[in-house]
JSON list of N, CA and C in Angstrom, two decimals:
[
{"chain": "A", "resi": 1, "resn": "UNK", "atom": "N", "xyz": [144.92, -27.21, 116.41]},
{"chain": "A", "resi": 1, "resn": "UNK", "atom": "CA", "xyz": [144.78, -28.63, 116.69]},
{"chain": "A", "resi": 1, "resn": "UNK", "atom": "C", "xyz": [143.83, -28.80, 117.87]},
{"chain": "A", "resi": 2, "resn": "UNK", "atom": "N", "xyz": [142.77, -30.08, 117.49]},
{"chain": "A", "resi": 2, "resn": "UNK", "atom": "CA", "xyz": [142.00, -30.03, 118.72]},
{"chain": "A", "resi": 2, "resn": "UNK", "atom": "C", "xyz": [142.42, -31.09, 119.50]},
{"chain": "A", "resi": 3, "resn": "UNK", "atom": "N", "xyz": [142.31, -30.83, 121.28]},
{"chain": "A", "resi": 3, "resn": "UNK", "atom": "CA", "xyz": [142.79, -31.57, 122.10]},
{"chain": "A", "resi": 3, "resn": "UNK", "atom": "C", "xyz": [141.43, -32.46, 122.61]},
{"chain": "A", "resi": 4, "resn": "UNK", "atom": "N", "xyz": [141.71, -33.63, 122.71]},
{"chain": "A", "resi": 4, "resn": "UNK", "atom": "CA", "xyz": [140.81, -34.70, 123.10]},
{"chain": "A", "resi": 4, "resn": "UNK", "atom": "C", "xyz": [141.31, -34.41, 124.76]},
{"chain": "A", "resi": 5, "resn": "UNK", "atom": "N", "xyz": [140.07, -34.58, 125.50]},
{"chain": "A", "resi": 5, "resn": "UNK", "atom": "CA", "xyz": [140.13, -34.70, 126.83]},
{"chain": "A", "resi": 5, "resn": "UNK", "atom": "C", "xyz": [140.40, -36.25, 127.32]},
{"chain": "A", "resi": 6, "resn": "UNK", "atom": "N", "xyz": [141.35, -36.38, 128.36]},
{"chain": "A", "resi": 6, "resn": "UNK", "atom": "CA", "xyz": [142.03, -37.47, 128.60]},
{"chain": "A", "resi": 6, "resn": "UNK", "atom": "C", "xyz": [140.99, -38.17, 129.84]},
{"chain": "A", "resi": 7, "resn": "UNK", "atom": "N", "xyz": [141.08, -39.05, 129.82]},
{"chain": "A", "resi": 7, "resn": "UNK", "atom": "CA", "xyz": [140.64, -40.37, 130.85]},
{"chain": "A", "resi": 7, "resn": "UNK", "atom": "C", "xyz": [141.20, -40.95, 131.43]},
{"chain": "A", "resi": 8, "resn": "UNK", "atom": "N", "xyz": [141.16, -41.27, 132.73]},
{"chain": "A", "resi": 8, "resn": "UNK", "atom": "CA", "xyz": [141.92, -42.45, 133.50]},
{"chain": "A", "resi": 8, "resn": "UNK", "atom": "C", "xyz": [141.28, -44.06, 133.37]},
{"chain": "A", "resi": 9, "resn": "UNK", "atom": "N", "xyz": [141.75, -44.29, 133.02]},
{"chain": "A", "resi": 9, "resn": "UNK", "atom": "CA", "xyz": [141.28, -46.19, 133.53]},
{"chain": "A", "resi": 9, "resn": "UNK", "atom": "C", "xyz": [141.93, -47.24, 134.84]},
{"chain": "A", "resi": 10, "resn": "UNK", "atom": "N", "xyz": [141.11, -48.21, 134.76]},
{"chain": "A", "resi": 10, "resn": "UNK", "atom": "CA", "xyz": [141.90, -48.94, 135.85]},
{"chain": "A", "resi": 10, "resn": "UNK", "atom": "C", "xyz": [141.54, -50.26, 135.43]},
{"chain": "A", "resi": 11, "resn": "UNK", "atom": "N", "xyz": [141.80, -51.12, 135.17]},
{"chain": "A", "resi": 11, "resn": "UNK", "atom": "CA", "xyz": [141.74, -52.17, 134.43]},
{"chain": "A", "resi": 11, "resn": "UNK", "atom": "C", "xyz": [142.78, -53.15, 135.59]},
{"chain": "A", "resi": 12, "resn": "UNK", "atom": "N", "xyz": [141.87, -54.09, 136.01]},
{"chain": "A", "resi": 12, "resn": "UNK", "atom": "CA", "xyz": [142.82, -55.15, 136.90]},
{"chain": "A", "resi": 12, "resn": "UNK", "atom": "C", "xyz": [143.39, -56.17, 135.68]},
{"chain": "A", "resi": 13, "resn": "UNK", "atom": "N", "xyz": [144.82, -56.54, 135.84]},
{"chain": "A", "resi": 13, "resn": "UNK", "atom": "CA", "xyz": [145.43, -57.74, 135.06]},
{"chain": "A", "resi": 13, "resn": "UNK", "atom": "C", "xyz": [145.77, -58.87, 136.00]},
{"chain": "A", "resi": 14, "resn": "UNK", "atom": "N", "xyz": [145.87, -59.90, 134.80]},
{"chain": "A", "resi": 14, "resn": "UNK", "atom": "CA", "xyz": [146.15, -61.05, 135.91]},
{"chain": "A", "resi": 14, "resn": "UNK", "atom": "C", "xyz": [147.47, -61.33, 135.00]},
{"chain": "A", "resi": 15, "resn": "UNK", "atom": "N", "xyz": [148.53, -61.87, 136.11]},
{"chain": "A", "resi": 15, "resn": "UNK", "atom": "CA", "xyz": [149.77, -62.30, 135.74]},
{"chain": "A", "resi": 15, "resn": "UNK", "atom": "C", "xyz": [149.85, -63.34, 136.22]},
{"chain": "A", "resi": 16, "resn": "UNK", "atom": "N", "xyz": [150.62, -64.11, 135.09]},
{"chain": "A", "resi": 16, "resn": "UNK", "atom": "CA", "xyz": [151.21, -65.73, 135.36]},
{"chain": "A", "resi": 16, "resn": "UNK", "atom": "C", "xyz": [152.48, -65.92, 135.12]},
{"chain": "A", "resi": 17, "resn": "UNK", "atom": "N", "xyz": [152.97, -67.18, 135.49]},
{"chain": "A", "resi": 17, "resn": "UNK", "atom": "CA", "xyz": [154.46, -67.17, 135.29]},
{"chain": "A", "resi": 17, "resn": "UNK", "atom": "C", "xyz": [154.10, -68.87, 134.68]},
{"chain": "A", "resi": 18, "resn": "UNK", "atom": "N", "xyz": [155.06, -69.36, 133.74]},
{"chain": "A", "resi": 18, "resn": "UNK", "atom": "CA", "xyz": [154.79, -70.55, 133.13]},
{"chain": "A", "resi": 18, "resn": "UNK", "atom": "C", "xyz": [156.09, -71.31, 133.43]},
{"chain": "A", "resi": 19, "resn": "UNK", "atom": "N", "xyz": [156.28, -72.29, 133.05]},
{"chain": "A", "resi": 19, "resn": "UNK", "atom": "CA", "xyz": [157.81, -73.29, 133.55]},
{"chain": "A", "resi": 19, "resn": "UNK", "atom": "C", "xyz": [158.66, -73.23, 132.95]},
{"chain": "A", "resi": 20, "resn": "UNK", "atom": "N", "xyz": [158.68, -71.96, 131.88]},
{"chain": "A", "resi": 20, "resn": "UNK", "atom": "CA", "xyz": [159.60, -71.53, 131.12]},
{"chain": "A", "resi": 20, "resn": "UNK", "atom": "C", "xyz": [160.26, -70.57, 131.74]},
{"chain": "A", "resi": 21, "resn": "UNK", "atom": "N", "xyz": [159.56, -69.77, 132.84]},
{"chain": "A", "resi": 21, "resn": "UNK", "atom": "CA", "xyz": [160.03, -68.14, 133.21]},
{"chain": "A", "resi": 21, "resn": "UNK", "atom": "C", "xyz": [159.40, -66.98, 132.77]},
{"chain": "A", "resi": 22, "resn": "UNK", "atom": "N", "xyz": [158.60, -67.05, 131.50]},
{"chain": "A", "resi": 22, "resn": "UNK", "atom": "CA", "xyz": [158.01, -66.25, 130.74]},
{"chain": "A", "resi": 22, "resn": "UNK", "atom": "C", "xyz": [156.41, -65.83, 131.51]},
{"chain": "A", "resi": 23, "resn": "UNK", "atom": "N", "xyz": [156.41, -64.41, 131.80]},
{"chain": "A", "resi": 23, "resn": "UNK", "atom": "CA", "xyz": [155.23, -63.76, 132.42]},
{"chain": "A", "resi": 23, "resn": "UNK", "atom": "C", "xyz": [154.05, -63.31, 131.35]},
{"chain": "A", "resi": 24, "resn": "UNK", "atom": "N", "xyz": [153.15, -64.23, 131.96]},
{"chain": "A", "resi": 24, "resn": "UNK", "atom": "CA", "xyz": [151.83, -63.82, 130.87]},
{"chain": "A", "resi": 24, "resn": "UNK", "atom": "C", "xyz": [150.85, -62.92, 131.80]},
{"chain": "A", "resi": 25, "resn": "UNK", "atom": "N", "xyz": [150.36, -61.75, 130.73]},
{"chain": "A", "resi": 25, "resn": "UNK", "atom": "CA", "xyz": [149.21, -61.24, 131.57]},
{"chain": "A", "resi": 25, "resn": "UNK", "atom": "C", "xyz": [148.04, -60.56, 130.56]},
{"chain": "A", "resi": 26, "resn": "UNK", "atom": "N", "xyz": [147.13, -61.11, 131.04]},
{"chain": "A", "resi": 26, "resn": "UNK", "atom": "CA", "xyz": [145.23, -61.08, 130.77]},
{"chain": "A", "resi": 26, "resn": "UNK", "atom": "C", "xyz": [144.65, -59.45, 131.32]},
{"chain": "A", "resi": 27, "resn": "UNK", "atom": "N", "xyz": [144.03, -59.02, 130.01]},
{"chain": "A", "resi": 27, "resn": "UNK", "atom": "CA", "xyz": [143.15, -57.80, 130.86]},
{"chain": "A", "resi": 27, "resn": "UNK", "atom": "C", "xyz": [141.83, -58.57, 130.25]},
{"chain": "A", "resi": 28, "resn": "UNK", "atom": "N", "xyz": [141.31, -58.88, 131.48]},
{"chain": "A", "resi": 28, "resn": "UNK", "atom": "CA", "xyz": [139.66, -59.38, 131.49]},
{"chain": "A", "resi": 28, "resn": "UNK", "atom": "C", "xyz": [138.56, -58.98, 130.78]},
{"chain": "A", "resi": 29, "resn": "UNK", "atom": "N", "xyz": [138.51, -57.40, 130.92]},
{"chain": "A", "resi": 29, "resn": "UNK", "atom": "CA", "xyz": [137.52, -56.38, 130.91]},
{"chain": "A", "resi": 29, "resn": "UNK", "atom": "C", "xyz": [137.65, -55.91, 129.14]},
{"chain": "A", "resi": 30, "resn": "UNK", "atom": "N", "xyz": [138.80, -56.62, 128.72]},
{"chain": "A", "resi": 30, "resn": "UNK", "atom": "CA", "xyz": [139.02, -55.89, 127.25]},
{"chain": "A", "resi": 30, "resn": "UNK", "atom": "C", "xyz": [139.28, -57.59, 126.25]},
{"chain": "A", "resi": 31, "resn": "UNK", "atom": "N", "xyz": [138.55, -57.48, 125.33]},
{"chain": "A", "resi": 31, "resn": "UNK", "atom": "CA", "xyz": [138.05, -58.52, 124.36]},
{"chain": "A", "resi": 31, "resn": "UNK", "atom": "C", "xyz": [139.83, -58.70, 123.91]},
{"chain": "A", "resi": 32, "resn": "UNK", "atom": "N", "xyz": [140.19, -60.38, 123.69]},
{"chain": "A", "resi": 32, "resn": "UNK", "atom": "CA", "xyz": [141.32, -60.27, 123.00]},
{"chain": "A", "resi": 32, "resn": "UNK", "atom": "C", "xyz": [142.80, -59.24, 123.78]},
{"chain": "A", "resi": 33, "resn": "UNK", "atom": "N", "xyz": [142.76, -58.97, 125.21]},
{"chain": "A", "resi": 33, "resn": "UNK", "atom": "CA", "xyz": [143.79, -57.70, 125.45]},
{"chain": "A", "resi": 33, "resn": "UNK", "atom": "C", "xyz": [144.63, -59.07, 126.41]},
{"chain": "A", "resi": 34, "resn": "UNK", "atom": "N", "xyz": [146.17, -59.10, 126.17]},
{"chain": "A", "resi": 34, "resn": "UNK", "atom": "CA", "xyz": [147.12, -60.11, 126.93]},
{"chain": "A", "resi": 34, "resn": "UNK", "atom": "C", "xyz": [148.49, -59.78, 125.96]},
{"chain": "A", "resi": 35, "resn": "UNK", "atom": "N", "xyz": [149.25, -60.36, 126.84]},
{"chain": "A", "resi": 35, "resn": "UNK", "atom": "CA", "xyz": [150.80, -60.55, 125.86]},
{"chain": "A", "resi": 35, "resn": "UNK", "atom": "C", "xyz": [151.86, -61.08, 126.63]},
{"chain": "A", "resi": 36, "resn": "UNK", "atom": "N", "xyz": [152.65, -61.11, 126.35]},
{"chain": "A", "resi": 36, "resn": "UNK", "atom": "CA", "xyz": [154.13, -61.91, 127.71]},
{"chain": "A", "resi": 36, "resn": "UNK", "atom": "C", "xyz": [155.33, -60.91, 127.22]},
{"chain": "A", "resi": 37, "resn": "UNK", "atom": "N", "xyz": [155.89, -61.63, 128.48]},
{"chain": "A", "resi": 37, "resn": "UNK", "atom": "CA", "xyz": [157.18, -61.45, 128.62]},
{"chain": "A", "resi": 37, "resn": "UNK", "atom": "C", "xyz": [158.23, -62.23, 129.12]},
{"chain": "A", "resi": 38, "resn": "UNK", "atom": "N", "xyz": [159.55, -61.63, 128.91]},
{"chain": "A", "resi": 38, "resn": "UNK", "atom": "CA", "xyz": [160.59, -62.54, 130.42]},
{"chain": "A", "resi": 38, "resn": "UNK", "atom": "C", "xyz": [160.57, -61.50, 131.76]},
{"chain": "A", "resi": 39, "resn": "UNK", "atom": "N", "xyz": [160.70, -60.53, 131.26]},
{"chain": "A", "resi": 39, "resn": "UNK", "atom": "CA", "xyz": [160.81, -59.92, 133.12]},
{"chain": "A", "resi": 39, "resn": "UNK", "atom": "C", "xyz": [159.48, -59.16, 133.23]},
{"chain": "A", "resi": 40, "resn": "UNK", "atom": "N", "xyz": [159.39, -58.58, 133.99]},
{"chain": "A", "resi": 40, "resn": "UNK", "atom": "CA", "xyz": [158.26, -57.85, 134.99]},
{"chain": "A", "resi": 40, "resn": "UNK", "atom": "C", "xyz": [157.98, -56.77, 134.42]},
{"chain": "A", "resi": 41, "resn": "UNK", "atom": "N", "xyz": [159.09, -55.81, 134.21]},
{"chain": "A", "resi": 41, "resn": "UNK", "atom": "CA", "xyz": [159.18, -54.43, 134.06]},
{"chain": "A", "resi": 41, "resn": "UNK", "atom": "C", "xyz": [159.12, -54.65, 132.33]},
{"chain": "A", "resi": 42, "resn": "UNK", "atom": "N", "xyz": [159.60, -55.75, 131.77]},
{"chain": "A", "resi": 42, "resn": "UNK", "atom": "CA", "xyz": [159.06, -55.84, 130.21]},
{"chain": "A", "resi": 42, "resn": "UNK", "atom": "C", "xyz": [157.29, -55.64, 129.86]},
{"chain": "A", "resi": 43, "resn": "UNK", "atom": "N", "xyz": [157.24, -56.66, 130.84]},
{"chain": "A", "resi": 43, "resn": "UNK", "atom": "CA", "xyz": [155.90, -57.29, 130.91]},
{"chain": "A", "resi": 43, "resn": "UNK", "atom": "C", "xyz": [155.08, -55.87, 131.24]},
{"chain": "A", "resi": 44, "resn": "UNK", "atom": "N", "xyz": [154.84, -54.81, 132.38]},
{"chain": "A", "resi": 44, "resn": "UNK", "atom": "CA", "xyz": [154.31, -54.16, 132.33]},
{"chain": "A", "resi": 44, "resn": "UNK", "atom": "C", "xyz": [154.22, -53.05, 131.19]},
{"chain": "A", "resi": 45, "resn": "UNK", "atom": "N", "xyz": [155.92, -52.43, 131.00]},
{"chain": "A", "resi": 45, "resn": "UNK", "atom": "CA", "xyz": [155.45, -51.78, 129.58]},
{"chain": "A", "resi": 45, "resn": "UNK", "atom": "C", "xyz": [154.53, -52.29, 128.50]},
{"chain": "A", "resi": 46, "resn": "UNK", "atom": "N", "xyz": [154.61, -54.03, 128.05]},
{"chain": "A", "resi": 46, "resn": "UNK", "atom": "CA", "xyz": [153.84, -54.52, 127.29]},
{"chain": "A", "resi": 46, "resn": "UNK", "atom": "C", "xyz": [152.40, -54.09, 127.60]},
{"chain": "A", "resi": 47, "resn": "UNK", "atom": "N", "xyz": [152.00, -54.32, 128.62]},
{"chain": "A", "resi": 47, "resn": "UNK", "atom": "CA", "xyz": [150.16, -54.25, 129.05]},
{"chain": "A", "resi": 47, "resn": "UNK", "atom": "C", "xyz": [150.06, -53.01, 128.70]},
{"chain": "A", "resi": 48, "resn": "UNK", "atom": "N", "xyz": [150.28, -52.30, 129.25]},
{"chain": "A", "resi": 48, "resn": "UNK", "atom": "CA", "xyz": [149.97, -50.34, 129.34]},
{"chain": "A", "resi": 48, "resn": "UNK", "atom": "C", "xyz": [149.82, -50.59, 127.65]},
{"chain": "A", "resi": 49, "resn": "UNK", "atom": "N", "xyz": [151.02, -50.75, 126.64]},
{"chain": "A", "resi": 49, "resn": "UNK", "atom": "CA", "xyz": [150.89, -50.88, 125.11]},
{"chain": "A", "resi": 49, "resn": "UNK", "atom": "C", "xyz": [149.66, -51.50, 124.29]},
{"chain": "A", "resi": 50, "resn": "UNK", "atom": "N", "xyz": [149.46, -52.87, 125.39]},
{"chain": "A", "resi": 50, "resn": "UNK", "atom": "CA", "xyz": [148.57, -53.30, 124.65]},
{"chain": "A", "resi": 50, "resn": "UNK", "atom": "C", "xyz": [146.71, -52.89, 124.79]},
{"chain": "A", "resi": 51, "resn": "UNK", "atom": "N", "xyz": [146.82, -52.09, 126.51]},
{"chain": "A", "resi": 51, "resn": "UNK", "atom": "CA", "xyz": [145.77, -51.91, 126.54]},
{"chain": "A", "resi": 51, "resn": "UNK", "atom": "C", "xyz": [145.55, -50.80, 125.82]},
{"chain": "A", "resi": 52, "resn": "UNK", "atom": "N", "xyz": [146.40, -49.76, 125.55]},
{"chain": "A", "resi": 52, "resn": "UNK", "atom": "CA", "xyz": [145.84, -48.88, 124.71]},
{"chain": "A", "resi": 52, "resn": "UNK", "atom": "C", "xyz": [145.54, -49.07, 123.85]},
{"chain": "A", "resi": 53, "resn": "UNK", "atom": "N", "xyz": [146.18, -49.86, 122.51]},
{"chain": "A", "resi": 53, "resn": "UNK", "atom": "CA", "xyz": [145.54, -50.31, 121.47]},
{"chain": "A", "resi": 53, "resn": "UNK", "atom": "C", "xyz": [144.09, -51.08, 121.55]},
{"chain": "A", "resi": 54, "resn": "UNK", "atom": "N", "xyz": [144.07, -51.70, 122.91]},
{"chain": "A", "resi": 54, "resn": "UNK", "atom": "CA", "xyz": [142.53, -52.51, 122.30]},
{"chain": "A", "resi": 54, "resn": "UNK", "atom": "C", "xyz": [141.88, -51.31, 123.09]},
{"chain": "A", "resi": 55, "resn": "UNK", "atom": "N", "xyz": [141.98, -50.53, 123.74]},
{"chain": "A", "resi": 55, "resn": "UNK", "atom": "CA", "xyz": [140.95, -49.45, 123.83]},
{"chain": "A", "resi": 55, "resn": "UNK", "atom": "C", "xyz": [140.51, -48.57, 122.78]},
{"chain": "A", "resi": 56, "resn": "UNK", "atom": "N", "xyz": [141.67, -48.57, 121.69]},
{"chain": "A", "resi": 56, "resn": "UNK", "atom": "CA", "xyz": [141.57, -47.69, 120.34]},
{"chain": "A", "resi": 56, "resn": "UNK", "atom": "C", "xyz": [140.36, -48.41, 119.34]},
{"chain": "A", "resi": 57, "resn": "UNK", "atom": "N", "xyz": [141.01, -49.98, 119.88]},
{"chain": "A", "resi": 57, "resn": "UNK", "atom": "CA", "xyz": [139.90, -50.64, 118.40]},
{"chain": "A", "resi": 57, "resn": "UNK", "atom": "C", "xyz": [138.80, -51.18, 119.55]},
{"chain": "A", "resi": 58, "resn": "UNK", "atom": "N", "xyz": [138.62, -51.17, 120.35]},
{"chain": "A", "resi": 58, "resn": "UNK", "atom": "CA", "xyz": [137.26, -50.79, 121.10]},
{"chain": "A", "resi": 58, "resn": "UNK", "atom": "C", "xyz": [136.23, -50.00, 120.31]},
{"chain": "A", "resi": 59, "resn": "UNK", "atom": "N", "xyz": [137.22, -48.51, 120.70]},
{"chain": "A", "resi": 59, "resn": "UNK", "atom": "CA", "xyz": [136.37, -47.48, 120.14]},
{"chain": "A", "resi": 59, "resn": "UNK", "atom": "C", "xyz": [135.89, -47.31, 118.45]},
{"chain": "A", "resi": 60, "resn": "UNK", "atom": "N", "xyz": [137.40, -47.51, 117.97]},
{"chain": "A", "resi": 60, "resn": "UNK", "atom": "CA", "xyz": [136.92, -48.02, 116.84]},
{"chain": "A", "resi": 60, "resn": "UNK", "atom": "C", "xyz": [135.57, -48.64, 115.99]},
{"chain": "A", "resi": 61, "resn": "UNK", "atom": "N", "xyz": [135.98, -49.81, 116.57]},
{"chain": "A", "resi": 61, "resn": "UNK", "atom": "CA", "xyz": [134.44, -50.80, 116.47]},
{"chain": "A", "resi": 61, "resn": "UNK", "atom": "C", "xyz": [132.68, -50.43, 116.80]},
{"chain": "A", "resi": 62, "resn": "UNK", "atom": "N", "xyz": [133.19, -50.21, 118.07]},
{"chain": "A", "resi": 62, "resn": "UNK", "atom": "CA", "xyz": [131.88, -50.17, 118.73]},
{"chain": "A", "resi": 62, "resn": "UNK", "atom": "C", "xyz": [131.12, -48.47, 119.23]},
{"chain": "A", "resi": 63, "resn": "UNK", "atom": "N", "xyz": [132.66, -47.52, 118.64]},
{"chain": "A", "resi": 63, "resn": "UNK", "atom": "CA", "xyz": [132.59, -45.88, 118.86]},
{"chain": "A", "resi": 63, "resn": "UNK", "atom": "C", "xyz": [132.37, -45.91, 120.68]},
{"chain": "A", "resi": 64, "resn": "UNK", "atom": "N", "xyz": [132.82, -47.00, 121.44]},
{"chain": "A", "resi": 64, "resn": "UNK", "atom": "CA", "xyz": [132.88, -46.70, 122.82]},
{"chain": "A", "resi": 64, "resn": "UNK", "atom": "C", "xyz": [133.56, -47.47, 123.46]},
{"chain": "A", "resi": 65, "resn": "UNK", "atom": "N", "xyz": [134.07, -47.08, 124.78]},
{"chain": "A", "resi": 65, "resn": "UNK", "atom": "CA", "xyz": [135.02, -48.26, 125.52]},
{"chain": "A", "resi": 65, "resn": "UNK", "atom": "C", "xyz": [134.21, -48.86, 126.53]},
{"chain": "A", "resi": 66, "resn": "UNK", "atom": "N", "xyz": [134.02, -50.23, 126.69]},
{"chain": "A", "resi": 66, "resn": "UNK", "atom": "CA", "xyz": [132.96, -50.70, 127.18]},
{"chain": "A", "resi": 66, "resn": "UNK", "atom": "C", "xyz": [132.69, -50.90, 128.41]},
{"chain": "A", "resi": 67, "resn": "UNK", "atom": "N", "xyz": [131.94, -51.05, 129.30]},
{"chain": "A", "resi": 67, "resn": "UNK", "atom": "CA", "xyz": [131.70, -50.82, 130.71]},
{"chain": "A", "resi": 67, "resn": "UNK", "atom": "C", "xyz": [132.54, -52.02, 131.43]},
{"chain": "A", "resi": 68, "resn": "UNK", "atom": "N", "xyz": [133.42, -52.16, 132.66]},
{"chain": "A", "resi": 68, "resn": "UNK", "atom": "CA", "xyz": [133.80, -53.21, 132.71]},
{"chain": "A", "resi": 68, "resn": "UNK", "atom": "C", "xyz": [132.78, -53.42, 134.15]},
{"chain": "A", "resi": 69, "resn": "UNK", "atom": "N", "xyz": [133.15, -54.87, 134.19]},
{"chain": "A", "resi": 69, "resn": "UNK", "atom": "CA", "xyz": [132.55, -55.64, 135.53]},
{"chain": "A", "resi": 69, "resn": "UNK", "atom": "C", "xyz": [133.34, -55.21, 136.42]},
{"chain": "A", "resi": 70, "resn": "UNK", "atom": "N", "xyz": [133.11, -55.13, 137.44]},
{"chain": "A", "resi": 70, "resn": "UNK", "atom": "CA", "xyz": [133.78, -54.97, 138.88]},
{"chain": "A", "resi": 70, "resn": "UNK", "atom": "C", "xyz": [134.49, -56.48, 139.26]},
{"chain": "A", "resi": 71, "resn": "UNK", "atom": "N", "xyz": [135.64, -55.46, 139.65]},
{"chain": "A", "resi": 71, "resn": "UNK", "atom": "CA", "xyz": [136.91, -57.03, 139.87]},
{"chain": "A", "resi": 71, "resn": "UNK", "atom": "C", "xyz": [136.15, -57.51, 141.16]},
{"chain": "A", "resi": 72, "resn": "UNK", "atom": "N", "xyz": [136.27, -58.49, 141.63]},
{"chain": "A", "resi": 72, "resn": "UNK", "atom": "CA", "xyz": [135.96, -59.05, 142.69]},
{"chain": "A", "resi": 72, "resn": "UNK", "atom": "C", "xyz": [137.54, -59.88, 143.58]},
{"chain": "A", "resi": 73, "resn": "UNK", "atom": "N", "xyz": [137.88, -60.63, 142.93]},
{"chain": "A", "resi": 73, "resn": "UNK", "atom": "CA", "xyz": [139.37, -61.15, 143.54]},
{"chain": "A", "resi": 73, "resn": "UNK", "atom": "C", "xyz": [139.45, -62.70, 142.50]},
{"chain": "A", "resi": 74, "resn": "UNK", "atom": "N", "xyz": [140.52, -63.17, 143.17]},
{"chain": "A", "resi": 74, "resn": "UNK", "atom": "CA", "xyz": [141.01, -64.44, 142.40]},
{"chain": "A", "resi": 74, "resn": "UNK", "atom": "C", "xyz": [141.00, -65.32, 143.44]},
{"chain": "A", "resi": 75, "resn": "UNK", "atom": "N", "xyz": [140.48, -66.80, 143.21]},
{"chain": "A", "resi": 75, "resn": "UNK", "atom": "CA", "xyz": [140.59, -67.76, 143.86]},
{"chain": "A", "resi": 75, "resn": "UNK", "atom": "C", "xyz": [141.31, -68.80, 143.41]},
{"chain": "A", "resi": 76, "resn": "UNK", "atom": "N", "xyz": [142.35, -69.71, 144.08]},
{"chain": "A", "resi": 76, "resn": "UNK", "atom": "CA", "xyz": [143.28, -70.54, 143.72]},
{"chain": "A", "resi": 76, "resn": "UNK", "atom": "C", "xyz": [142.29, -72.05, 144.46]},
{"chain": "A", "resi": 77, "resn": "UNK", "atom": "N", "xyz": [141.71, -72.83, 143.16]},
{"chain": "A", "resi": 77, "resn": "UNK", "atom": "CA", "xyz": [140.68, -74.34, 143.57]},
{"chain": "A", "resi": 77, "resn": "UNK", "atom": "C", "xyz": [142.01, -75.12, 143.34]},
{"chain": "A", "resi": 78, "resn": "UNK", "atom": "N", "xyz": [141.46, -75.97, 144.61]},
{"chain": "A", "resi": 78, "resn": "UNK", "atom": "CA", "xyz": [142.56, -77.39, 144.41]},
{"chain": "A", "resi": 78, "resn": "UNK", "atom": "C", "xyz": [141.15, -78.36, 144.10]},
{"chain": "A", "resi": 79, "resn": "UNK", "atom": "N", "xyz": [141.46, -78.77, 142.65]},
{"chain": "A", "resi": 79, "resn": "UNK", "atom": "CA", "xyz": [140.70, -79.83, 142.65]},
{"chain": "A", "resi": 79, "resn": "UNK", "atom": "C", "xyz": [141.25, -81.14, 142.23]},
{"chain": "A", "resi": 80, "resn": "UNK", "atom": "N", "xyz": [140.88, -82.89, 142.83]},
{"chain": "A", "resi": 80, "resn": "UNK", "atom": "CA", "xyz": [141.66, -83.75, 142.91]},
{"chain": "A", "resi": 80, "resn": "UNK", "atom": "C", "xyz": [141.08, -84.68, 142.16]},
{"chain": "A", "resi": 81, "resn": "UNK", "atom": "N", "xyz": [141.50, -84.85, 141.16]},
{"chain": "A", "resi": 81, "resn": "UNK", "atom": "CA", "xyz": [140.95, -86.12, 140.00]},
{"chain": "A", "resi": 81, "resn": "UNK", "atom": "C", "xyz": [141.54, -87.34, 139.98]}
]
């Protein structure tokens, strides 16, 4: 059996919480990659799950995993309409 050499990633997510309780979280860098939860520790097993799959059909698709942008940070705008 041949062994594929392994990779690290680092992929920043963004997490939200909605007025339900339910934690949503976004990977930026990957087309279509998000999912929810109710707790935290759900919620992270979910991401790790889901990013692997869209890294699979990444490769899939395009035969590569694609370069991401450099995180920069998050800004919270108050804007008043």
């Amino acid at each position: 059996m041949k062994m594929r050499n392994k990779k690290v990633y680092n992929f920043p997510v963004i997490i939200e919480k909605d007025e339900t309780g339910y934690y949503f979280a976004r990977v930026p860098a990957l087309k279509s990659c998000y999912t929810q939860a109710k707790t935290l520790p759900e919620l992270y097993k979910r991401v790790r799950e889901v990013i692997l799959l869209c890294l699979e059909v990444e490769e899939q698709l395009f035969g590569k995993i694609p370069e991401r942008n450099e995180f920069v940070g998050i800004q919270n705008l108050e804007i008043v309409r």
